PDB file of C-alpha atoms in Angstrom:
ATOM      1  CA  MET A1152     138.794  81.186  44.495  1.00 53.00           C
ATOM      2  CA  LYS A1153     137.659  77.770  43.046  1.00 57.00           C
ATOM      3  CA  PRO A1154     139.872  75.960  45.593  1.00 59.00           C
ATOM      4  CA  ILE A1155     138.040  77.690  48.413  1.00 58.00           C
ATOM      5  CA  LEU A1156     135.059  77.089  46.712  1.00 52.00           C
ATOM      6  CA  ALA A1157     135.819  73.399  46.301  1.00 52.00           C
ATOM      7  CA  ILE A1158     136.727  73.123  50.193  1.00 53.00           C
ATOM      8  CA  THR A1159     133.355  75.009  50.966  1.00 52.00           C
ATOM      9  CA  ILE A1160     131.207  72.342  49.437  1.00 47.00           C
ATOM     10  CA  LEU A1161     133.500  69.516  50.310  1.00 47.00           C
ATOM     11  CA  ILE A1162     133.174  70.501  54.134  1.00 48.00           C
ATOM     12  CA  SER A1163     129.393  70.935  53.601  1.00 47.00           C
ATOM     13  CA  SER A1164     129.029  67.869  52.031  1.00 46.00           C
ATOM     14  CA  LEU A1165     131.052  65.981  54.704  1.00 47.00           C
ATOM     15  CA  SER A1166     129.087  67.663  57.631  1.00 45.00           C
ATOM     16  CA  THR A1167     125.916  65.898  56.536  1.00 46.00           C
ATOM     17  CA  LEU A1168     127.723  62.733  57.057  1.00 46.00           C
ATOM     18  CA  TYR A1169     129.227  63.708  60.578  1.00 49.00           C
ATOM     19  CA  ALA A1170     125.638  64.279  62.312  1.00 58.00           C
ATOM     20  CA  TYR A1171     126.224  61.394  64.790  1.00 67.00           C
ATOM     21  CA  HIS A1172     129.975  60.945  65.194  1.00 81.00           C
ATOM     22  CA  PRO A1173     130.737  58.301  67.975  1.00 84.00           C
ATOM     23  CA  GLU A1174     134.241  59.572  68.326  1.00 90.00           C
ATOM     24  CA  GLY A1175     133.690  63.003  68.634  1.00 92.00           C
ATOM     25  CA  MET A1176     130.600  62.240  70.919  1.00 89.00           C
ATOM     26  CA  LYS A1177     133.226  60.304  73.205  1.00 90.00           C
ATOM     27  CA  VAL A1178     135.862  63.129  72.879  1.00 94.00           C
ATOM     28  CA  TYR A1179     132.948  65.791  74.172  1.00 94.00           C
ATOM     29  CA  LYS A1180     131.834  63.422  76.790  1.00 91.00           C
ATOM     30  CA  LYS A1181     135.693  63.046  78.002  1.00 91.00           C
ATOM     31  CA  GLU A1182     137.015  66.582  77.466  1.00 92.00           C
ATOM     32  CA  CYS A1183     134.246  69.020  77.418  1.00 94.00           C
ATOM     33  CA  MET A1184     131.362  67.745  79.192  1.00 92.00           C
ATOM     34  CA  ILE A1185     132.696  68.809  82.653  1.00 90.00           C
ATOM     35  CA  CYS A1186     132.180  72.314  81.794  1.00 91.00           C
ATOM     36  CA  HIS A1187     129.930  72.552  78.686  1.00 92.00           C
ATOM     37  CA  GLY A1188     127.135  70.030  79.415  1.00 91.00           C
ATOM     38  CA  SER A1189     124.998  68.408  77.083  1.00 91.00           C
ATOM     39  CA  PRO A1190     126.828  67.526  73.947  1.00 90.00           C
ATOM     40  CA  PHE A1191     123.544  68.020  71.395  1.00 87.00           C
ATOM     41  CA  ARG A1192     122.864  71.369  72.922  1.00 88.00           C
ATOM     42  CA  MET A1193     126.453  72.653  72.613  1.00 92.00           C
ATOM     43  CA  ALA A1194     126.738  71.538  69.122  1.00 92.00           C
ATOM     44  CA  GLU A1195     123.319  73.494  68.251  1.00 90.00           C
ATOM     45  CA  SER A1196     124.702  76.459  70.002  1.00 92.00           C
ATOM     46  CA  ARG A1197     126.300  77.170  66.586  1.00 95.00           C
ATOM     47  CA  LYS A1198     125.865  77.197  62.771  1.00 96.00           C
ATOM     48  CA  GLN A1199     127.966  74.698  60.609  1.00 95.00           C
ATOM     49  CA  TYR A1200     129.709  77.816  59.237  1.00 96.00           C
ATOM     50  CA  ASP A1201     130.728  78.916  62.804  1.00 96.00           C
ATOM     51  CA  TRP A1202     132.391  75.626  63.615  1.00 96.00           C
ATOM     52  CA  GLU A1203     134.338  75.361  60.694  1.00 95.00           C
ATOM     53  CA  GLN A1204     135.662  78.970  61.180  1.00 95.00           C
ATOM     54  CA  MET A1205     136.551  78.025  64.619  1.00 94.00           C
ATOM     55  CA  MET A1206     138.355  74.840  63.094  1.00 94.00           C
ATOM     56  CA  PHE A1207     140.650  76.615  60.638  1.00 93.00           C
ATOM     57  CA  GLN A1208     141.281  79.607  62.836  1.00 90.00           C
ATOM     58  CA  SER A1209     144.606  78.169  64.186  1.00 89.00           C
ATOM     59  CA  SER A1210     146.378  74.547  64.200  1.00 88.00           C
ATOM     60  CA  ARG A1211     145.092  74.008  67.699  1.00 90.00           C
ATOM     61  CA  PRO A1212     141.790  76.220  67.922  1.00 94.00           C
ATOM     62  CA  ILE A1213     140.714  74.518  71.133  1.00 93.00           C
ATOM     63  CA  LEU A1214     143.822  74.713  73.191  1.00 92.00           C
ATOM     64  CA  ASP A1215     144.068  78.350  72.124  1.00 92.00           C
ATOM     65  CA  LEU A1216     140.073  79.410  72.570  1.00 92.00           C
ATOM     66  CA  HIS A1217     141.031  77.913  76.430  1.00 93.00           C
ATOM     67  CA  LYS A1218     144.567  79.354  76.774  1.00 92.00           C
ATOM     68  CA  ASN A1219     143.209  81.743  79.403  1.00 93.00           C
ATOM     69  CA  GLU A1220     141.398  78.862  81.329  1.00 92.00           C
ATOM     70  CA  LYS A1221     143.570  77.459  83.693  1.00 91.00           C
ATOM     71  CA  GLU A1222     141.416  74.555  84.381  1.00 88.00           C
ATOM     72  CA  ALA A1223     140.644  73.687  80.646  1.00 90.00           C
ATOM     73  CA  ILE A1224     144.241  73.838  79.825  1.00 90.00           C
ATOM     74  CA  GLU A1225     145.469  71.542  82.777  1.00 89.00           C
ATOM     75  CA  ARG A1226     142.597  69.126  81.633  1.00 86.00           C
ATOM     76  CA  LEU A1227     143.358  69.470  77.760  1.00 87.00           C
ATOM     77  CA  GLY A1228     146.832  70.430  77.645  1.00 78.00           C
ATOM     78  CA  SER A1229     148.900  67.327  77.872  1.00 81.00           C
ATOM     79  CA  ASN A1230     146.414  64.874  76.028  1.00 85.00           C
ATOM     80  CA  TRP A1231     144.871  66.993  73.467  1.00 91.00           C
ATOM     81  CA  THR A1232     145.786  65.337  70.267  1.00 93.00           C
ATOM     82  CA  ASP A1233     144.771  66.210  66.377  1.00 93.00           C
ATOM     83  CA  LYS A1234     142.584  63.267  66.025  1.00 95.00           C
ATOM     84  CA  LYS A1235     140.756  64.586  69.108  1.00 95.00           C
ATOM     85  CA  GLN A1236     140.320  67.776  67.530  1.00 95.00           C
ATOM     86  CA  GLU A1237     139.032  66.517  64.072  1.00 95.00           C
ATOM     87  CA  ASN A1238     136.756  64.047  65.747  1.00 95.00           C
ATOM     88  CA  LEU A1239     135.170  66.767  67.969  1.00 95.00           C
ATOM     89  CA  PHE A1240     134.843  69.126  65.172  1.00 96.00           C
ATOM     90  CA  LYS A1241     133.109  66.435  63.108  1.00 94.00           C
ATOM     91  CA  PHE A1242     130.498  65.904  65.973  1.00 92.00           C
ATOM     92  CA  LEU A1243     130.047  69.706  66.423  1.00 94.00           C
ATOM     93  CA  ILE A1244     129.864  70.512  62.742  1.00 94.00           C
ATOM     94  CA  GLY A1245     127.588  67.309  61.876  1.00 90.00           C
ATOM     95  CA  ASN A1246     124.893  68.360  64.864  1.00 88.00           C
ATOM     96  CA  ALA A1247     125.104  72.081  64.387  1.00 92.00           C
ATOM     97  CA  LYS A1248     122.023  74.477  64.521  1.00 90.00           C
ATOM     98  CA  ASP A1249     121.521  74.705  60.993  1.00 91.00           C
ATOM     99  CA  SER A1250     123.039  70.949  60.145  1.00 84.00           C
ATOM    100  CA  GLY A1251     119.269  69.373  59.915  1.00 74.00           C
ATOM    101  CA  ALA A1252     120.781  66.403  61.494  1.00 67.00           C
ATOM    102  CA  VAL A1253     118.531  64.443  63.871  1.00 58.00           C
ATOM    103  CA  PRO A1254     120.459  64.228  67.051  1.00 57.00           C
ATOM    104  CA  GLY A1255     122.127  61.029  66.855  1.00 50.00           C
ATOM    105  CA  CYS A1256     120.315  57.908  67.680  1.00 59.00           C
ATOM    106  CA  ASP A1257     122.447  55.084  66.695  1.00 56.00           C
ATOM    107  CA  GLY A1258     121.094  52.306  68.672  1.00 57.00           C
ATOM    108  CA  ASN A1259     123.910  52.374  70.929  1.00 57.00           C
ATOM    109  CA  TYR A1260     122.655  54.851  73.649  1.00 64.00           C
ATOM    110  CA  CYS A1261     119.296  55.597  72.431  1.00 68.00           C
ATOM    111  CA  GLY A1262     116.091  54.595  70.498  1.00 64.00           C
ATOM    112  CA  PRO A1263     113.512  56.259  68.043  1.00 58.00           C
TER     113      PRO A1263
ATOM    114  CA  MET B 789     109.649  56.022 122.533  1.00 61.00           C
ATOM    115  CA  LYS B 790     111.707  58.888 121.756  1.00 65.00           C
ATOM    116  CA  ASN B 791     114.555  56.583 120.415  1.00 70.00           C
ATOM    117  CA  ILE B 792     111.766  54.878 118.435  1.00 67.00           C
ATOM    118  CA  PHE B 793     110.782  58.324 116.856  1.00 61.00           C
ATOM    119  CA  ILE B 794     114.327  59.137 116.121  1.00 64.00           C
ATOM    120  CA  ILE B 795     115.103  55.670 114.165  1.00 64.00           C
ATOM    121  CA  ILE B 796     111.744  56.452 112.335  1.00 61.00           C
ATOM    122  CA  ALA B 797     112.746  59.868 111.220  1.00 60.00           C
ATOM    123  CA  PHE B 798     116.288  58.735 110.178  1.00 56.00           C
ATOM    124  CA  LEU B 799     114.581  55.900 108.127  1.00 57.00           C
ATOM    125  CA  VAL B 800     112.331  58.265 106.513  1.00 54.00           C
ATOM    126  CA  SER B 801     115.135  60.769 105.475  1.00 55.00           C
ATOM    127  CA  PHE B 802     117.358  57.679 104.267  1.00 51.00           C
ATOM    128  CA  LEU B 803     114.177  56.374 102.180  1.00 52.00           C
ATOM    129  CA  GLU B 804     113.575  59.922 100.820  1.00 55.00           C
ATOM    130  CA  ALA B 805     117.135  60.272  99.870  1.00 62.00           C
ATOM    131  CA  SER B 806     117.410  56.752  98.214  1.00 82.00           C
ATOM    132  CA  GLN B 807     115.518  57.405  95.152  1.00 92.00           C
ATOM    133  CA  ILE B 808     114.481  60.327  92.763  1.00 95.00           C
ATOM    134  CA  GLU B 809     110.848  61.366  93.550  1.00 95.00           C
ATOM    135  CA  TRP B 810     108.689  61.720  90.559  1.00 97.00           C
ATOM    136  CA  HIS B 811     106.065  63.879  90.189  1.00 97.00           C
ATOM    137  CA  LYS B 812     102.410  62.572  88.815  1.00 95.00           C
ATOM    138  CA  SER B 813     101.975  64.804  85.549  1.00 96.00           C
ATOM    139  CA  TYR B 814     103.448  67.801  83.744  1.00 97.00           C
ATOM    140  CA  GLU B 815     101.232  70.012  85.303  1.00 96.00           C
ATOM    141  CA  ASP B 816     101.689  69.031  88.766  1.00 97.00           C
ATOM    142  CA  VAL B 817     105.517  69.567  88.406  1.00 97.00           C
ATOM    143  CA  ILE B 818     104.961  72.972  87.039  1.00 97.00           C
ATOM    144  CA  LYS B 819     102.528  73.996  89.747  1.00 97.00           C
ATOM    145  CA  THR B 820     105.236  72.868  92.435  1.00 97.00           C
ATOM    146  CA  SER B 821     108.343  74.370  90.406  1.00 97.00           C
ATOM    147  CA  THR B 822     106.596  77.871  90.301  1.00 97.00           C
ATOM    148  CA  GLU B 823     106.117  77.460  93.816  1.00 97.00           C
ATOM    149  CA  ASP B 824     109.746  77.046  95.015  1.00 96.00           C
ATOM    150  CA  GLN B 825     111.840  78.095  91.978  1.00 95.00           C
ATOM    151  CA  LYS B 826     113.549  75.012  91.455  1.00 96.00           C
ATOM    152  CA  MET B 827     114.321  73.600  87.912  1.00 97.00           C
ATOM    153  CA  ILE B 828     112.198  70.928  86.280  1.00 98.00           C
ATOM    154  CA  MET B 829     113.450  67.847  84.666  1.00 98.00           C
ATOM    155  CA  LEU B 830     111.436  66.545  82.050  1.00 98.00           C
ATOM    156  CA  PHE B 831     112.067  62.924  81.595  1.00 97.00           C
ATOM    157  CA  ILE B 832     110.724  61.580  77.803  1.00 96.00           C
ATOM    158  CA  THR B 833     110.618  57.757  77.863  1.00 93.00           C
ATOM    159  CA  GLY B 834     109.170  55.534  75.289  1.00 90.00           C
ATOM    160  CA  GLU B 835     107.785  52.126  75.039  1.00 86.00           C
ATOM    161  CA  ASP B 836     110.398  49.322  75.305  1.00 85.00           C
ATOM    162  CA  CYS B 837     113.203  51.970  75.598  1.00 89.00           C
ATOM    163  CA  LYS B 838     115.999  49.933  76.829  1.00 88.00           C
ATOM    164  CA  PHE B 839     118.247  52.972  77.557  1.00 90.00           C
ATOM    165  CA  CYS B 840     115.413  54.835  79.173  1.00 93.00           C
ATOM    166  CA  ALA B 841     115.433  51.683  81.597  1.00 92.00           C
ATOM    167  CA  LYS B 842     119.137  51.880  81.975  1.00 92.00           C
ATOM    168  CA  LEU B 843     119.163  55.342  82.794  1.00 94.00           C
ATOM    169  CA  LYS B 844     116.786  54.932  85.441  1.00 95.00           C
ATOM    170  CA  ASP B 845     118.287  51.698  86.586  1.00 95.00           C
ATOM    171  CA  GLU B 846     121.653  52.845  87.080  1.00 95.00           C
ATOM    172  CA  THR B 847     122.338  56.802  86.689  1.00 96.00           C
ATOM    173  CA  PHE B 848     119.272  57.573  88.425  1.00 97.00           C
ATOM    174  CA  LYS B 849     120.118  55.169  91.311  1.00 97.00           C
ATOM    175  CA  ASP B 850     123.399  56.672  91.785  1.00 97.00           C
ATOM    176  CA  PRO B 851     123.498  58.449  95.448  1.00 97.00           C
ATOM    177  CA  ASP B 852     124.935  61.585  93.919  1.00 96.00           C
ATOM    178  CA  ILE B 853     122.737  61.935  91.119  1.00 97.00           C
ATOM    179  CA  ILE B 854     119.837  61.353  93.591  1.00 97.00           C
ATOM    180  CA  LYS B 855     121.003  64.191  95.992  1.00 96.00           C
ATOM    181  CA  GLU B 856     121.818  66.683  93.216  1.00 96.00           C
ATOM    182  CA  ILE B 857     118.435  65.777  91.677  1.00 97.00           C
ATOM    183  CA  THR B 858     116.658  66.043  94.891  1.00 96.00           C
ATOM    184  CA  ASN B 859     117.987  69.071  95.867  1.00 96.00           C
ATOM    185  CA  LYS B 860     117.650  71.187  93.112  1.00 96.00           C
ATOM    186  CA  TYR B 861     115.069  69.740  90.565  1.00 97.00           C
ATOM    187  CA  HIS B 862     111.583  68.568  90.470  1.00 98.00           C
ATOM    188  CA  CYS B 863     111.046  65.684  88.433  1.00 98.00           C
ATOM    189  CA  VAL B 864     108.343  64.311  85.849  1.00 98.00           C
ATOM    190  CA  GLU B 865     108.344  61.423  83.546  1.00 97.00           C
ATOM    191  CA  VAL B 866     106.231  61.120  80.420  1.00 97.00           C
ATOM    192  CA  THR B 867     105.774  58.932  77.671  1.00 95.00           C
ATOM    193  CA  LYS B 868     106.404  60.186  74.052  1.00 92.00           C
ATOM    194  CA  ASP B 869     103.321  60.440  72.265  1.00 89.00           C
ATOM    195  CA  GLU B 870     101.248  59.180  75.065  1.00 92.00           C
ATOM    196  CA  ASP B 871     101.043  61.500  78.259  1.00 94.00           C
ATOM    197  CA  THR B 872     100.086  65.211  77.909  1.00 94.00           C
ATOM    198  CA  TYR B 873     103.006  67.678  77.908  1.00 95.00           C
ATOM    199  CA  PRO B 874     103.617  70.681  75.818  1.00 96.00           C
ATOM    200  CA  LYS B 875     104.238  69.543  72.042  1.00 92.00           C
ATOM    201  CA  LYS B 876     107.237  72.117  71.836  1.00 94.00           C
ATOM    202  CA  PHE B 877     109.380  69.582  73.910  1.00 94.00           C
ATOM    203  CA  THR B 878     109.949  67.406  71.223  1.00 89.00           C
ATOM    204  CA  ALA B 879     111.654  64.042  71.257  1.00 89.00           C
ATOM    205  CA  LYS B 880     113.883  62.852  68.396  1.00 81.00           C
ATOM    206  CA  GLY B 881     114.588  59.962  70.331  1.00 84.00           C
ATOM    207  CA  VAL B 882     114.292  58.434  73.917  1.00 90.00           C
ATOM    208  CA  PRO B 883     115.298  58.895  76.371  1.00 92.00           C
ATOM    209  CA  THR B 884     114.953  62.718  76.067  1.00 93.00           C
ATOM    210  CA  ILE B 885     115.794  65.012  79.150  1.00 96.00           C
ATOM    211  CA  TYR B 886     114.824  68.491  79.052  1.00 97.00           C
ATOM    212  CA  PHE B 887     115.843  71.030  82.035  1.00 97.00           C
ATOM    213  CA  LEU B 888     113.433  73.864  82.295  1.00 97.00           C
ATOM    214  CA  THR B 889     113.075  76.912  84.384  1.00 96.00           C
ATOM    215  CA  PRO B 890     109.954  77.035  86.273  1.00 96.00           C
ATOM    216  CA  LYS B 891     108.410  79.170  83.397  1.00 95.00           C
ATOM    217  CA  GLN B 892     109.082  76.459  81.178  1.00 96.00           C
ATOM    218  CA  GLU B 893     112.125  77.717  79.352  1.00 95.00           C
ATOM    219  CA  VAL B 894     114.561  75.221  78.116  1.00 94.00           C
ATOM    220  CA  ILE B 895     117.815  75.740  79.955  1.00 93.00           C
ATOM    221  CA  ASP B 896     119.445  72.492  78.499  1.00 91.00           C
ATOM    222  CA  TYR B 897     118.550  69.053  76.867  1.00 91.00           C
ATOM    223  CA  THR B 898     119.848  65.688  76.664  1.00 91.00           C
ATOM    224  CA  LEU B 899     119.426  62.636  74.327  1.00 88.00           C
ATOM    225  CA  GLY B 900     120.315  59.284  74.974  1.00 88.00           C
ATOM    226  CA  TYR B 901     122.173  57.429  77.687  1.00 90.00           C
ATOM    227  CA  TYR B 902     124.511  58.828  80.012  1.00 92.00           C
ATOM    228  CA  ASP B 903     126.344  57.132  83.132  1.00 92.00           C
ATOM    229  CA  ALA B 904     126.577  58.782  86.597  1.00 95.00           C
ATOM    230  CA  GLU B 905     129.609  60.734  86.294  1.00 94.00           C
ATOM    231  CA  GLU B 906     128.487  62.279  82.618  1.00 92.00           C
ATOM    232  CA  PHE B 907     125.061  63.200  83.930  1.00 95.00           C
ATOM    233  CA  GLY B 908     126.574  64.713  86.990  1.00 95.00           C
ATOM    234  CA  TYR B 909     128.200  67.191  84.394  1.00 94.00           C
ATOM    235  CA  ILE B 910     124.931  67.821  82.641  1.00 94.00           C
ATOM    236  CA  LEU B 911     123.233  68.626  85.709  1.00 96.00           C
ATOM    237  CA  SER B 912     126.102  70.882  87.123  1.00 94.00           C
ATOM    238  CA  ALA B 913     126.134  72.896  83.700  1.00 93.00           C
ATOM    239  CA  ALA B 914     122.324  73.247  83.470  1.00 94.00           C
ATOM    240  CA  GLN B 915     122.374  74.614  87.165  1.00 95.00           C
ATOM    241  CA  ARG B 916     125.067  76.810  86.154  1.00 93.00           C
ATOM    242  CA  ARG B 917     122.959  78.341  83.316  1.00 92.00           C
ATOM    243  CA  TYR B 918     120.060  78.887  85.353  1.00 94.00           C
ATOM    244  CA  LYS B 919     121.923  80.578  87.990  1.00 94.00           C
ATOM    245  CA  LYS B 920     123.197  82.777  85.167  1.00 91.00           C
ATOM    246  CA  ILE B 921     119.851  83.502  83.996  1.00 89.00           C
ATOM    247  CA  LYS B 922     118.457  84.255  87.417  1.00 88.00           C
ATOM    248  CA  ASP B 923     121.391  86.570  88.141  1.00 89.00           C
ATOM    249  CA  THR B 924     120.998  88.639  84.617  1.00 86.00           C
ATOM    250  CA  LYS B 925     117.200  89.061  85.562  1.00 75.00           C
TER     251      LYS B 925
END
């Protein structure tokens, strides 16, 4: 029980650091935006817990979730990596509905 | 004489499609959108916002983006904390763009700069969502 609790606390604390995650944002823009649209709206469509559940449901959850969608698999299949997946989830968790994060203005693409 | 009219008509149509037509006010855009049921693009800018300028100078000048926006959206540009528009449309940063139904329901929103290809994806996704909403009503 303790390890699970520790992992949950670790993920929760890390997720606050994820808020604007440029690498994750890049992955989203390149691989996901064509179907799912605006990145911040997508991230806000679920709570942190939901994204975390999704992240741990298998070793390659994104590919599994899209396995019946030919267009998505063609797009993702050959160049989808664990690193991309990790970055994408950092972005999604960091900007989830209950993250409390201010959608990322880092000065590189928007301002206050 | 006939040829001159044709040339003028051609030039007018070319000019119309060469830039995004912005409505004067939020009120104005709601009125027009209610009449023809096109979506609304609410573009929230700020003073000295370099990425707002970049969006306008680059993305909004792309012919495909102009065509898509002209055909499917009514647009209005407002300045954060200055112009009159509903407070529920917050902007945590600028540029922020809301895509709204004629009844002012939020279909999608974006924050920051996107190039023409990325912005095209956002427009398409917003249209798909709007269509889905219309079909279920």
